Coordinates of C-alpha atoms and ligand atoms in Angstrom, one line a residue:
X813 CA -3.8 -27.5 -3.0
X814 CA -5.8 -24.4 -4.7
X815 CA -4.5 -21.2 -3.2
X816 CA -6.9 -18.2 -2.5
X817 CA -5.4 -15.1 -4.3
X818 CA -5.0 -12.4 -2.5
X819 CA -4.6 -8.6 -3.6
X820 CA -3.4 -6.3 -0.7
X821 CA -4.2 -2.5 -1.0
X822 CA -1.7 -0.7 1.2
X823 CA 0.5 -3.6 1.6
X824 CA 3.6 -1.4 2.6
X825 CA 2.2 0.7 5.1
X826 CA 2.0 -0.2 8.8
X827 CA -0.7 -2.5 9.0
X828 CA -0.5 -3.9 5.7
X829 CA 3.2 -5.2 5.4
X830 CA 2.2 -7.0 8.6
X831 CA -1.0 -8.9 6.9
X832 CA 1.5 -9.3 3.7
X833 CA 4.0 -11.2 6.0
X834 CA 1.2 -13.4 7.3
X835 CA -0.1 -14.2 3.8
X836 CA 3.3 -15.0 2.6
X837 CA 3.5 -17.4 5.6
X838 CA 0.1 -19.0 4.9
X839 CA 0.1 -22.6 2.5
X840 CA -3.4 -21.9 1.5
X841 CA -3.2 -18.4 0.6
X842 CA -0.8 -16.6 -2.3
X843 CA -0.1 -12.9 -2.3
X844 CA -0.6 -12.3 -6.2
X845 CA -0.8 -8.5 -6.0
X846 CA 0.0 -5.3 -4.0
X847 CA -1.0 -1.8 -4.3
X848 CA 1.1 1.2 -3.3
X849 CA 1.7 4.6 -5.4
X850 CA 5.3 5.0 -3.9
X851 CA 6.4 1.6 -4.8
X852 CA 4.8 1.2 -8.1
X853 CA 7.1 -1.5 -10.4
X854 CA 8.8 -2.7 -7.2
X855 CA 8.2 -6.5 -5.8
X856 CA 7.4 -6.6 -1.8
X857 CA 10.7 -8.1 -1.1
X858 CA 12.2 -5.0 -2.8
X859 CA 9.7 -2.4 -0.7
X860 CA 9.5 -4.0 2.5
X861 CA 12.0 -6.4 3.0
X862 CA 10.0 -9.7 2.9
X863 CA 12.3 -12.2 1.6
X864 CA 11.8 -14.2 -1.6
X865 CA 8.2 -12.5 -2.0
X866 CA 8.2 -11.4 -5.7
X867 CA 4.6 -10.2 -5.9
X868 CA 4.2 -7.3 -8.0
X869 CA 3.2 -3.8 -6.7
X870 CA 0.7 -1.4 -8.4
X871 CA 0.0 2.3 -8.3
X872 CA -3.4 1.6 -9.3
X873 CA -6.1 -0.7 -8.4
X874 CA -7.3 -1.5 -11.9
X875 CA -3.4 -2.4 -12.9
X876 CA -3.6 -4.6 -9.4
X877 CA -7.0 -6.4 -10.6
X878 CA -5.5 -7.6 -14.0
X879 CA -3.9 -10.6 -11.8
X880 CA -7.6 -11.8 -11.1
X881 CA -7.7 -11.9 -7.2
X882 CA -10.5 -14.1 -5.1
X883 CA -10.1 -11.6 -2.1
X884 CA -8.9 -8.0 -2.1
X885 CA -7.9 -6.2 1.0
X886 CA -8.0 -2.8 1.7
X887 CA -5.8 -1.3 4.5
X888 CA -5.0 2.4 3.1
X889 CA -7.2 5.7 3.6
X890 CA -11.4 6.3 3.5
X891 CA -10.7 8.7 0.6
X892 CA -9.6 5.9 -1.8
X893 CA -10.9 2.8 -0.1
X894 CA -14.9 3.0 -1.7
X895 CA -13.4 3.5 -5.3
X896 CA -11.1 0.5 -4.3
X897 CA -13.5 -1.7 -2.7
X898 CA -16.1 -1.2 -5.6
X899 CA -13.9 -1.7 -8.4
X900 CA -13.0 -5.3 -6.9
X901 CA -16.6 -6.5 -6.6
X902 CA -17.2 -5.5 -10.4
X903 CA -13.8 -7.7 -11.1
X904 CA -15.5 -10.2 -9.1
X905 CA -13.3 -10.3 -5.9
X906 CA -14.6 -10.8 -2.1
X907 CA -13.5 -7.7 -0.4
X908 CA -12.0 -7.0 3.1
X909 CA -11.8 -3.9 4.5
X910 CA -9.6 -2.7 7.3
X911 CA -9.5 1.0 6.6
X912 CA -11.4 2.9 8.9
X913 CA -12.8 6.0 8.3
X914 CA -16.0 4.7 6.0
X915 CA -19.4 6.7 6.7
X916 CA -22.9 4.7 6.9
X917 CA -23.7 6.0 3.5
X918 CA -20.1 4.0 1.6
X919 CA -20.9 1.3 3.6
X920 CA -24.5 1.3 2.5
X921 CA -23.4 1.9 -1.5
X922 CA -20.5 -1.1 -1.0
X923 CA -23.7 -3.3 0.3
X924 CA -25.7 -2.8 -2.4
X925 CA -22.9 -3.3 -5.2
X926 CA -22.0 -6.4 -3.3
X927 CA -25.6 -7.9 -3.3
X928 CA -25.5 -6.8 -6.9
X929 CA -22.4 -8.6 -8.1
X930 CA -23.1 -11.7 -5.5
X931 CA -20.3 -11.3 -3.4
X932 CA -19.2 -11.1 -0.1
X933 CA -17.7 -7.6 1.9
X934 CA -16.3 -8.0 5.3
X935 CA -15.7 -4.8 6.7
X936 CA -14.0 -5.1 10.4
X937 CA -13.0 -1.8 12.4
X938 CA -10.5 -3.5 14.6
X939 CA -9.1 -7.4 13.5
X940 CA -8.0 -8.0 17.2
X941 CA -9.5 -10.3 19.3
X942 CA -9.8 -8.4 22.3
X943 CA -11.7 -5.4 20.3
X944 CA -13.6 -8.0 18.6
X945 CA -14.9 -9.3 22.1
X946 CA -15.5 -5.9 23.5
X947 CA -18.0 -5.2 20.6
X948 CA -19.5 -8.6 22.0
X949 CA -19.4 -7.7 25.4
X950 CA -20.4 -4.2 24.8
X951 CA -23.9 -5.4 22.5
X952 CA -24.8 -7.8 25.3
X953 CA -24.4 -5.1 27.9
X954 CA -26.6 -2.8 26.2
X955 CA -29.8 -5.1 26.2
X956 CA -29.5 -4.6 29.6
X957 CA -28.0 -0.9 30.6
X958 CA -29.7 2.2 28.5
X959 CA -26.9 4.5 28.9
X960 CA -23.6 4.6 27.6
X961 CA -21.1 6.4 26.1
X962 CA -17.8 5.8 24.2
X963 CA -14.6 7.4 24.2
X964 CA -11.6 6.3 22.2
X965 CA -7.9 7.1 21.9
X966 CA -5.4 7.4 19.3
X967 CA -2.1 9.0 18.6
X968 CA -2.3 12.9 17.5
X969 CA -1.6 11.8 14.0
X970 CA -4.7 9.7 13.5
X971 CA -6.4 11.5 10.3
X972 CA -9.8 10.0 10.7
X973 CA -12.1 10.3 13.8
X974 CA -14.0 8.3 15.0
X975 CA -12.1 5.5 14.7
X976 CA -13.1 2.7 12.9
X977 CA -13.5 0.6 16.2
X978 CA -15.8 3.3 17.8
X979 CA -18.1 3.5 14.5
X980 CA -18.3 0.1 14.3
X981 CA -19.5 -0.4 17.7
X982 CA -21.8 2.6 17.6
X983 CA -23.2 0.6 14.4
X984 CA -23.7 -2.3 16.7
X985 CA -25.1 -1.0 19.4
X986 CA -27.8 1.2 17.1
X987 CA -29.5 -2.7 16.4
X988 CA -29.8 -2.9 20.3
X989 CA -31.4 0.5 21.1
X990 CA -30.1 4.0 21.2
X991 CA -28.1 5.2 24.3
X992 CA -30.3 7.2 26.7
X993 CA -29.7 10.8 27.4
X994 CA -31.2 12.5 30.5
X995 CA -30.7 16.1 29.1
X996 CA -31.1 16.0 25.7
X997 CA -28.3 17.4 23.1
X998 CA -30.4 20.9 22.5
X999 CA -31.0 21.1 26.3
X1000 CA -27.2 21.3 27.1
X1001 CA -26.5 24.9 28.9
X1002 CA -23.1 25.6 27.4
X1003 CA -21.2 24.1 24.5
X1004 CA -23.0 21.0 22.9
X1005 CA -20.0 19.4 21.0
X1006 CA -18.5 18.9 24.8
X1007 CA -20.8 16.0 24.6
X1008 CA -19.4 14.6 21.9
X1009 CA -20.4 13.5 18.7
X1010 CA -24.3 11.6 17.9
X1011 CA -23.0 8.8 16.1
X1012 CA -26.0 5.9 15.4
X1013 CA -27.5 6.7 18.4
X1014 CA -24.3 7.1 20.8
X1015 CA -22.2 9.7 22.3
X1016 CA -18.7 9.1 20.8
X1017 CA -15.5 11.1 22.4
X1018 CA -12.1 10.9 20.1
X1019 CA -9.0 11.9 21.8
X1020 CA -5.9 12.7 19.5
X1021 CA -2.6 12.8 22.0
X1022 CA 0.9 12.0 21.2
X1023 CA 1.6 8.8 23.7
X1024 CA -1.5 6.6 22.9
X1025 CA -1.8 4.2 20.5
X1026 CA -5.4 2.7 20.1
X1027 CA -7.5 2.3 22.8
X1028 CA -11.0 2.3 23.7
X1029 CA -13.5 2.5 26.4
X1030 CA -17.1 1.6 26.1
X1031 CA -18.8 3.0 29.5
X1032 CA -22.2 1.8 30.8
X1033 CA -23.7 3.5 33.8
X1034 CA -26.6 2.8 35.9
X1035 CA -27.8 4.6 39.4
X1036 CA -24.6 3.5 41.8
X1037 CA -23.1 1.0 39.6
X1038 CA -21.2 1.1 36.0
X1039 CA -19.4 -1.1 33.6
X1040 CA -16.2 0.1 31.8
X1041 CA -15.1 -2.4 28.9
X1042 CA -11.8 -1.3 27.6
X1043 CA -9.6 -2.2 24.7
X1044 CA -5.9 -1.4 24.5
X1045 CA -3.6 -2.2 21.7
X1046 CA 0.1 -1.8 21.7
X1047 CA 2.5 -0.7 19.0
X1048 CA 2.8 -3.5 16.9
X1049 CA 0.4 -4.6 14.3
X1050 CA 0.7 -7.8 14.9
X1051 CA -3.1 -8.3 16.8
X1052 CA -4.4 -7.4 13.6
X1053 CA -2.9 -10.2 11.2
X1054 CA -4.7 -13.5 12.6
X1055 CA -8.1 -11.8 12.7
X1056 CA -7.4 -10.2 9.0
X1057 CA -6.5 -14.1 7.6
X1058 CA -9.8 -15.6 9.2
X1059 CA -12.0 -12.6 7.1
X1060 CA -9.7 -13.2 3.9
X1061 CA -10.7 -17.6 4.5
X1062 CA -13.9 -16.8 5.2
X1063 CA -15.7 -13.7 3.4
X1064 CA -16.1 -16.1 0.2
X1065 CA -19.0 -17.5 2.1
X1066 CA -21.1 -14.1 2.6
X1067 CA -23.0 -12.2 0.3
X1068 CA -23.2 -8.5 0.8
X1069 CA -21.7 -6.2 3.4
X1070 CA -21.1 -7.6 7.0
X1071 CA -19.7 -5.6 9.6
X1072 CA -17.2 -7.4 12.7
X1073 CA -15.4 -10.2 12.7
X1074 CA -17.7 -11.9 14.7
X1075 CA -19.9 -12.3 11.4
X1076 CA -17.5 -15.5 11.0
X1077 CA -16.5 -16.4 14.2
X1078 CA -18.3 -19.1 16.0
X1079 CA -19.5 -18.2 19.6
Ligands
LIG1049 N1 -9.1 -3.0 10.8 C1 -7.8 -2.8 11.7 O1 -7.7 -3.8 12.4 C2 -7.2 -1.8 11.4 C3 -5.7 -2.0 12.1 C4 -4.6 -1.3 12.1 C5 -5.4 -0.2 11.0 N2 -6.3 0.3 10.6 C6 -6.5 1.0 9.3 O2 -6.0 0.6 8.1 C7 -5.6 1.9 7.5 C8 -4.2 1.9 7.1 O3 -3.3 2.1 8.2 P1 -1.8 2.4 8.3 O4 -1.7 2.5 9.4 O5 -1.4 0.9 7.8 O6 -1.4 3.2 7.1 P2 -0.1 3.7 6.4 O7 1.4 2.9 7.4 O8 -0.3 4.9 6.2 O9 0.0 2.7 5.0 C9 -1.5 3.4 4.1 C10 -0.8 2.4 3.0 O10 -2.1 2.5 2.1 C11 -1.3 3.2 0.5 N3 -2.1 4.2 0.0 C12 -2.5 5.4 0.9 N4 -3.1 5.8 0.0 C13 -3.2 5.3 -1.1 C14 -3.9 5.2 -2.3 N5 -4.5 7.0 -2.8 N6 -3.9 4.9 -3.4 C15 -3.3 3.6 -3.1 N7 -2.6 3.3 -2.3 C16 -2.5 4.3 -1.2 C17 0.2 3.5 1.1 O11 1.3 3.5 -0.2 P3 1.5 4.9 -0.9 O12 1.3 6.0 -0.1 O13 2.7 4.1 -1.4 O14 0.2 4.7 -1.9 C18 0.3 2.5 2.2 O15 0.7 1.4 1.6 C19 -6.1 3.1 8.1 O16 -7.4 3.6 8.2 C20 -6.2 2.6 9.8 O17 -7.1 3.1 10.5 C21 -7.2 -1.1 10.3

C-alpha cells in the first residue's frame, strides 16, 4: 500500500502532538516531516516522546516541504498559518487547516491559490464530532429561526478571538441568512460593543476566563421559545484527532477551499 505522506506544522504543540501520535498509529499514513522552531533538528521521538518516531523536525516550512508531503497540516498560529498554507499549496501538497484565527480575506486568498494550483484545502475550526454536529444543527435551525447569537468560551490564555469554531459557524450561517436584530447596532442606547462583534451577519461574544477550555452556545430565540445548541470540550486534544485524520484522508478529493469537516462527511 502506498502510504499518504504527511507534514504537520505545529507537531510539538498541544493539538499537533496528539495528531502526530494518531498519524503514527495509522497504517495508511506516514509522517514525513514536522515543523517546530524550538525543536529544529530533532526527531519527534526526541521532542515529544513518541516511541520509534524518527520523523525529522524542521524550523522552517521551506525545509519541511523538501520531504514532498502529499498533505500538509497546519496546527500553529494565525500569524504564520497563511504563509505555511500558501507555501504548501505551491509545493503541490493538499492542505488541512486546524489553526484558528484566519480571516475571511485570508481564506479568500487561500481559495484563489488552491484553485490556481488545482489542490484542495479543508479548513476546520473544530474537528470534534460534537462541534461538527453543532454547526450542522445550527444551520438547520437558522432556516426556521431568524434571530440568533453565538457565545463562545475559552481559557484566559487563548489569543485569538472569536474562536475558529465561532468564525466557521458565523460563516456557515451567513449562507442561510443574516441574523435579524430588532434594535439595529447604530440605534443602541449605551455601549454598542456590549452587543458583541458583528461577524458575517451574526453577533458573536467571546468570553476568556480561567476555568474554561473550549465551549460554544448557538442561541436561537423566538417569541416564547428558544433553542440552545451547546458544544463543550474537555481538556485533552483527543476529540480532534479522528476528525483531523478524516480530513487528511479526504482532502485530496477536493479542489479549492472548503470549510467544515462535514464537507467530507456523509449525512
Ligand atoms: N481545528 C481544531 O479542531 C483545533 C483544535 C485544537 C486547537 N486548534 C487551533 O490550533 C492552533 C494550535 O493550537 P495548540 O493549542 O496546539 O497550540 P500550541 O500548543 O501553542 O502549539 C503550537 C505549535 O505551533 C508551532 N509554532 C508556533 N508558531 C510557529 C511559527 N511561527 N513557525 C512554526 N511553528 C510554529 C509551535 O512550535 P514552536 O513554538 O517550537 O515553533 C507548536 O508546535 C490554534 O490556532 C488553536 O486554536 C484547532
